[in-house]
Structures are given as C-alpha cells and as structure tokens.
Short mmCIF file of C-alpha atoms in Angstrom, two decimals:
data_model
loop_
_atom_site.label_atom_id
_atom_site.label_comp_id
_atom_site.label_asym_id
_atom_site.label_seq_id
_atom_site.Cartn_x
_atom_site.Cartn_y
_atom_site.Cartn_z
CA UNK A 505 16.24 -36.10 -22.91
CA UNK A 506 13.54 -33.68 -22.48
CA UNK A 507 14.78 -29.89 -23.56
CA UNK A 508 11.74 -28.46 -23.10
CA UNK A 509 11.62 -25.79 -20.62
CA UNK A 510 8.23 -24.62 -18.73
CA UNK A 511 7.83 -20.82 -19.25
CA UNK A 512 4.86 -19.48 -16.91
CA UNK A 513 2.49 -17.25 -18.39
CA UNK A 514 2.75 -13.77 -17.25
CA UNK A 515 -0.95 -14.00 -16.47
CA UNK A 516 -1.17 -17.09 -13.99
CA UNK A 517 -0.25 -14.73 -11.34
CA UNK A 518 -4.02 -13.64 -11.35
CA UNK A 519 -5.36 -16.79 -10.93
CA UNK A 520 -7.21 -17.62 -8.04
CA UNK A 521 -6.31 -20.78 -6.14
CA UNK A 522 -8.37 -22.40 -3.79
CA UNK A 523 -6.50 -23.44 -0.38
CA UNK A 524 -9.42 -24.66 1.53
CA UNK A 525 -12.79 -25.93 -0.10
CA UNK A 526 -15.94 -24.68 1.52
CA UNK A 527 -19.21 -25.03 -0.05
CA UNK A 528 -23.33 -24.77 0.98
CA UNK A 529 -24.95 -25.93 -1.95
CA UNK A 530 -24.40 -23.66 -4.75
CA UNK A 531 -22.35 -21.27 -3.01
CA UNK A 532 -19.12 -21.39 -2.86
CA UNK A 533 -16.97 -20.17 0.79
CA UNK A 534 -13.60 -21.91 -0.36
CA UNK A 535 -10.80 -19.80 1.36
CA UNK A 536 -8.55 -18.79 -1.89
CA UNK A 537 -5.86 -16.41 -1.93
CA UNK A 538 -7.84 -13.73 -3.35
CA UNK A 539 -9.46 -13.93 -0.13
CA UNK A 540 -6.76 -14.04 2.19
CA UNK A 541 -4.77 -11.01 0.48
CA UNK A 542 -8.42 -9.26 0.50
CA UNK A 543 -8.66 -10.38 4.35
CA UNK A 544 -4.68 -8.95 4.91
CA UNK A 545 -4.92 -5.74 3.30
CA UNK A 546 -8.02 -4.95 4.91
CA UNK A 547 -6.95 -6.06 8.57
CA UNK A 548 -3.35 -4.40 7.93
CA UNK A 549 -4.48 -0.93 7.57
CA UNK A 550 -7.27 -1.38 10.83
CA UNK A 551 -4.20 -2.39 12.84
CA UNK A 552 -2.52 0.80 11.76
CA UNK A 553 -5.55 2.84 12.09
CA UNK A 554 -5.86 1.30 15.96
CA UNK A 555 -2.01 2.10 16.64
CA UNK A 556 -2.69 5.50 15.47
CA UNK A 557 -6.09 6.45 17.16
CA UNK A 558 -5.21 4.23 20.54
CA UNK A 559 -6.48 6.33 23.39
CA UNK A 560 -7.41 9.62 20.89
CA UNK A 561 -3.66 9.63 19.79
CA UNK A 562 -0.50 11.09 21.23
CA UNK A 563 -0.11 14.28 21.75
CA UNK A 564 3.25 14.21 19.87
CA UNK A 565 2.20 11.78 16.65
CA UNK A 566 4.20 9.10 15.78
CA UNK A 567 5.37 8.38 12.65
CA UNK A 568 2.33 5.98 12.37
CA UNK A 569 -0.23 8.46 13.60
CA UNK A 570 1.71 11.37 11.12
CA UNK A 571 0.57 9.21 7.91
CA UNK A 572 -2.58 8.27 9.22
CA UNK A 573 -3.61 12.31 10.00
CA UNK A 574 -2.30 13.12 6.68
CA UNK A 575 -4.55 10.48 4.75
CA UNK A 576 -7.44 11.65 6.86
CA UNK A 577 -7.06 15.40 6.11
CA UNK A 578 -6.19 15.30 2.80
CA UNK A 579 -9.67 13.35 2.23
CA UNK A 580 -11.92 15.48 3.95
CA UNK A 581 -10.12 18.50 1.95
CA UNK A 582 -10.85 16.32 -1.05
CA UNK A 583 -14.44 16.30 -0.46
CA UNK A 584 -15.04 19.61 0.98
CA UNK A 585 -13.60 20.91 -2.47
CA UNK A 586 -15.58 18.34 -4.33
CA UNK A 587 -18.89 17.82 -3.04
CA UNK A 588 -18.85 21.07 -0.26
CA UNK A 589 -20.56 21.02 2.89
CA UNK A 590 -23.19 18.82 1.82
CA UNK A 591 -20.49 16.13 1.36
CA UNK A 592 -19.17 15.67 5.08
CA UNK A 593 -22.02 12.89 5.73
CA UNK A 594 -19.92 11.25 3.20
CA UNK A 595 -16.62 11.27 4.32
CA UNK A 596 -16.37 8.29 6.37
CA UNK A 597 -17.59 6.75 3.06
CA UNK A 598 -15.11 8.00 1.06
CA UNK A 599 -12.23 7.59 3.57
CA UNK A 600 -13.12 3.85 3.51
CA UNK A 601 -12.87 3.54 -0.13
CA UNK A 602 -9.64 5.01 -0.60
CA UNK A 603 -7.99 3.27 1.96
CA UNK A 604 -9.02 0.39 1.11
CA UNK A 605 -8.21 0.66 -2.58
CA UNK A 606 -4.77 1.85 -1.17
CA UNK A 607 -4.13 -1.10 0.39
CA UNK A 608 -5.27 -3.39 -1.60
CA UNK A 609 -3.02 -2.18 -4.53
CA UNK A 610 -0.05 -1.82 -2.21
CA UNK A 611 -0.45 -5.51 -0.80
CA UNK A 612 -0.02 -6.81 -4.34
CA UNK A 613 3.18 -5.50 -4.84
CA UNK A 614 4.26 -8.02 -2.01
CA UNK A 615 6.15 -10.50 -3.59
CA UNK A 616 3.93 -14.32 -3.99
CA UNK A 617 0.89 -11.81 -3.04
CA UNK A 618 -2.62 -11.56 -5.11
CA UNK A 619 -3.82 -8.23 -6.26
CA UNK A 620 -7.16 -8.10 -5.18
CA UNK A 621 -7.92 -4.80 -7.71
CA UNK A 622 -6.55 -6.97 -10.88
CA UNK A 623 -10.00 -8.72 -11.14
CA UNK A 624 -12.78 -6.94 -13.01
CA UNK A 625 -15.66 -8.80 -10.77
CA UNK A 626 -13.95 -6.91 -7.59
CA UNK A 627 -13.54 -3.52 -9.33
CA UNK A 628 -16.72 -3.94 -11.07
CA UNK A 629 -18.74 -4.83 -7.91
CA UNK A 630 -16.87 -1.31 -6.17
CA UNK A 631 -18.14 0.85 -9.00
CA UNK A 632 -21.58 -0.56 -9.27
CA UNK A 633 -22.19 -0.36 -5.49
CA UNK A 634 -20.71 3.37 -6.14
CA UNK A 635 -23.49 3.79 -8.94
CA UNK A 636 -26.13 3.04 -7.16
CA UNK A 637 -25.46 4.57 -4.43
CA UNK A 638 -24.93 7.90 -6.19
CA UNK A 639 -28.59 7.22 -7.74
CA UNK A 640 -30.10 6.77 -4.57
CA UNK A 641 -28.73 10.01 -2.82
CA UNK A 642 -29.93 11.77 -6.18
CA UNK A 643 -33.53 10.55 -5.78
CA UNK A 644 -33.67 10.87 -2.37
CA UNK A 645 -32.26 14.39 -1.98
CA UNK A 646 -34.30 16.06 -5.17
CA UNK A 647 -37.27 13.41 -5.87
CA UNK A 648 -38.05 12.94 -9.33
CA UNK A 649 -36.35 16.22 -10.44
CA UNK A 650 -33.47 14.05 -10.39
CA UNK A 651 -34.64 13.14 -13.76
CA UNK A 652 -33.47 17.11 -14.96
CA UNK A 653 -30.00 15.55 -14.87
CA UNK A 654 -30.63 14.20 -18.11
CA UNK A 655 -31.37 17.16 -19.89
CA UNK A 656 -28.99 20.22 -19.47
CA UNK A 657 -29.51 23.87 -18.56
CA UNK A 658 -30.17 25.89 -21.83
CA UNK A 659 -30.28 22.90 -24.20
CA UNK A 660 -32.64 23.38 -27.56
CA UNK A 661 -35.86 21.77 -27.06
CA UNK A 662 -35.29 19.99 -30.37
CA UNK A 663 -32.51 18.32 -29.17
CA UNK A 664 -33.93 17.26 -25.73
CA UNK A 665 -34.68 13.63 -26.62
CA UNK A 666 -31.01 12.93 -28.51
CA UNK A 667 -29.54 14.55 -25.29
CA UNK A 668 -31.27 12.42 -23.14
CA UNK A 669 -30.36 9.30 -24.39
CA UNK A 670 -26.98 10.62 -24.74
CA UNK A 671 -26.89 11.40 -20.75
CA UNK A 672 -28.38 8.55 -20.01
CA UNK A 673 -26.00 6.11 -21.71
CA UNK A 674 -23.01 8.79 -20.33
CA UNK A 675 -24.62 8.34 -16.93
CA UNK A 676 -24.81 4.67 -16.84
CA UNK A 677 -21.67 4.03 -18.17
CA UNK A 678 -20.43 5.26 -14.63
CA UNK A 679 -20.91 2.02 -13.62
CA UNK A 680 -18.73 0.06 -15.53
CA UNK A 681 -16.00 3.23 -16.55
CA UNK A 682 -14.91 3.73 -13.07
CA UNK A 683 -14.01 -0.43 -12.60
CA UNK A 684 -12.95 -0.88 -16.23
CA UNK A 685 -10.03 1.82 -16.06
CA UNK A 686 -8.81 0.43 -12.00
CA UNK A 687 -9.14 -3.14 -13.11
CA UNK A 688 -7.41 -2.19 -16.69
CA UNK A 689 -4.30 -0.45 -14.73
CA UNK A 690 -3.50 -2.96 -12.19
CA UNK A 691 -3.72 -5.84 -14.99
CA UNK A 692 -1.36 -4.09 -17.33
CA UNK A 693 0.98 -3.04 -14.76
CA UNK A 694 1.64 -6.47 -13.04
CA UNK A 695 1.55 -8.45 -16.60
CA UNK A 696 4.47 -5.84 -17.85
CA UNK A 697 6.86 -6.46 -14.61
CA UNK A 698 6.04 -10.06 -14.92
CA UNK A 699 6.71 -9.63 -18.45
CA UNK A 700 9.83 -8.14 -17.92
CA UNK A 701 11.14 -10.32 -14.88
CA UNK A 702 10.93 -13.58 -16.68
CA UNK A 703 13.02 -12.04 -19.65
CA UNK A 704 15.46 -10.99 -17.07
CA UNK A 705 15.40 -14.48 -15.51
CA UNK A 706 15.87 -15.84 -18.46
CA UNK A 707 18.69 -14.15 -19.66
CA UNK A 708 20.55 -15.01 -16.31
CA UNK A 709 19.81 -18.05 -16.57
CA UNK A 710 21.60 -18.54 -20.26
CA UNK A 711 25.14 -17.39 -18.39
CA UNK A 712 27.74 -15.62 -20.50
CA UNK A 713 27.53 -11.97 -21.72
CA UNK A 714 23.20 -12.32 -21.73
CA UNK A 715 23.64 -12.94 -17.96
CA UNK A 716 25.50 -9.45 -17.67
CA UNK A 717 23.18 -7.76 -20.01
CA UNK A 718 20.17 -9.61 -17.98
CA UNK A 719 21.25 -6.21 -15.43
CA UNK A 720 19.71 -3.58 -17.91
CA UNK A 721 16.46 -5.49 -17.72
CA UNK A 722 16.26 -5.86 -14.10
CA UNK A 723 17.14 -2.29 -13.69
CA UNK A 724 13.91 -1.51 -15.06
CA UNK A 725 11.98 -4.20 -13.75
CA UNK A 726 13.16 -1.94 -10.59
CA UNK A 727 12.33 1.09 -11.59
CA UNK A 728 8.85 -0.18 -13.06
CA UNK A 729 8.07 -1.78 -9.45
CA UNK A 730 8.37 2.16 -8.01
CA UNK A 731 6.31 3.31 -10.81
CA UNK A 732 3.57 0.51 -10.21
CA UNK A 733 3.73 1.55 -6.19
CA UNK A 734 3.10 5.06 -7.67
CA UNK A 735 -0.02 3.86 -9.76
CA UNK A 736 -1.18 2.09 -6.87
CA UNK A 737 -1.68 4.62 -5.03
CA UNK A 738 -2.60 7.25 -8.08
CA UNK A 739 -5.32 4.73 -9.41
CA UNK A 740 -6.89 4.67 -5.73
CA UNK A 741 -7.07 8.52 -5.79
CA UNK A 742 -8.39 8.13 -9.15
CA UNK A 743 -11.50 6.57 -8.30
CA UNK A 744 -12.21 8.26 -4.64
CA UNK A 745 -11.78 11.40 -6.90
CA UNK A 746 -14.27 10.16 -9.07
CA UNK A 747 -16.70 9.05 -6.50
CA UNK A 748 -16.82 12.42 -4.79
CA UNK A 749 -17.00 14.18 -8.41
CA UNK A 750 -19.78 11.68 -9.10
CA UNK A 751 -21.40 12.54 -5.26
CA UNK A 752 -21.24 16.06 -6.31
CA UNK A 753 -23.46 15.71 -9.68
CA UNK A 754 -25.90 13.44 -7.44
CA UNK A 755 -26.27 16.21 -4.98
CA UNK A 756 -26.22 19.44 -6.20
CA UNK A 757 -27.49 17.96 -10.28
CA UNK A 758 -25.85 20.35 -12.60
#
C-alpha cells in the first residue's frame, strides 16, 4: 500500500497552463490562463466603466458610478499634485495603469484564478514600457538638456563624472525597480496564504485535536486574504505613484 501523500508546491499556482495550442512558426498564441485572467480583469473593469459612464452617467450615481468617480478623481488629484499642470496630457495614461494593475491584483484573489502581476516578464514589460516612455517625454520636452539630469544643481565639478555614473545607474535602474518590488509583493503574498492553507488543510485532514487547532491557522489564512486585497490595491498605487513621480523628474528635470 502506497502511504505516500502528494503535497502541491505552494508555487505551482503560478504556473502557466496552456488550454488551447496556437502557434505561427516561432511564436507562440496558445490561449493559457495567464491569458484568460489577463483577458477577464481587463474586460471586467471596461464593463464597469460602460455601466458607469452609459449615456454621461446618472444624475444621481449609482453605487457603480460612486466608485468609478472616486477612482477617477482621486487620480487626476494624484497627478495634479505630482506632475502639475503639465501632467493632465497624462492622465488618461495614468488612469489606465492603475486600473488595470487594480484589477489585475484583485482578480487573483479569485479562488482557481492566475495572478497576472505574480510574473516578473508582465511587471517587467509595465515598467520598461514606463521607462522609456519617461525618456522619451524628457528628450522631447527639453532636447539634449535632458542630459543635465545626470548631474545635479550645485554639485562640485570634481565630482561631476562619479555623479554621473551614479545617476545614470540610479536612473536606469527605474526600469527594473519599479517591476522587481510589484512582481516581488504579489509572489510573496500568494506563496504565504498558499503556504498557510495547505498547513491548515492538512491539519484537518489528520482529525482529532490538530483538526480543531487547524481553526487558528485558517483564521489567519483569513485575515492574510484581507491583508493581500489591501496590498493589491496598495502595490497598484505604488507604482502609478511612482510613474507620475517618475513623469515629474522627466518633465520639469530637477
């Protein structure tokens, strides 16, 4: 009799499984879960944003049209205190990106979902588009002056070529920081409720006294699910906030 018994790893929950295999040659247009969950989250929150802005909205809002105001408000409040004036172009930009980030971190929490965020080559790609982006506004709205980014007001002449390479590496490190530390959250987060879940499970499934003390650990595999919805969110802000601050420096230099 076989007493082995299968424990998943806390980490398979991140891998991506193809459902239907599509392929042109050397690119690959398999429909995986990633996918789907990417294709849900982002369709969700249009659906919303159409029930909310149907006909210009109601006069009185619905509850719907309440959240949806709120969002938009406290984003163009974000970058008017961020970037300034200059940074309105922006805002559909940076509304985008935070709503998206929103609900792609919220639609993981579903149960048997995929978190989209939880892969470095998604958060990566967000914060290198965001790079060069930035880099382009910079050049485009002050030239090659852009270059006096490196090299800060006041500095000692003596130090101006450790300083550059020292802003320079700062500067490009943007591009990887900003997906590293979303990426880094949403992985960590997940793995510890999984963690935590199949210890539960576990203990349940013994019986006897470990199946009442299982309680204690699902009571904070609870409470650690509301936290995670809380990160969601927070690490979503996180990186808009970042983007704008980043905006800012591009626009206005130091």
């Amino acid at each position: 009799m076989n007493n082995n018994i299968y424990i998943p790893s806390p980490l398979e929950q991140f891998n991506i499984d193809s459902y239907i295999t599509l392929s042109l040659g050397y690119i690959d247009f398999s429909i995986t879960n990633a996918f789907i969950c990417f294709f849900v989250a982002s369709a969700t929150f249009l659906y919303l944003l159409s029930l909310a802005t149907n006909h210009g909205g109601m006069l009185i809002p619905t509850h719907i049209q309440s959240v949806i105001e709120l969002i938009y408000e406290f984003l163009l409040n974000l970058v008017k205190e961020q970037i300034g004036e200059k940074g309105k172009v922006f805002f559909p930009f940076i509304f985008c990106l935070f709503t998206f980030l929103v609900s792609c971190n919220l639609i993981g929490m579903v149960p048997y979902s995929f978190t989209v965020t939880s892969h470095f080559i998604v958060t990566f790609g967000l914060s290198v588009s965001v790079f060069v982006g930035m880099t382009l506004v910079g050049f485009y709205t002050h030239g090659l002056h852009f270059f006096s980014f490196l090299l800060p007001p006041g500095a000692p002449l003596i130090l101006a070529p450790l300083l550059v390479i020292l802003e320079l590496v700062s500067y490009c490190f943007r591009a990887i920081s900003l997906g590293v530390r979303l990426f880094a959250n949403m992985m960590a987060g997940h793995t510890l409720v999984k963690i935590l879940a199949g210890f539960s499970w576990t203990m349940m499934s013994a019986g006897g006294l470990l199946a009442i003390a299982s309680l204690i650990p699902f009571g904070i595999v609870f409470a650690l699910t509301g936290l995670e919805i809380g990160v969601a969110i927070l690490q979503a802000y996180v990186f808009t906030i970042l983007t704008c601050i980043y905006l800012n420096d591009a626009i206005h230099l130091h």
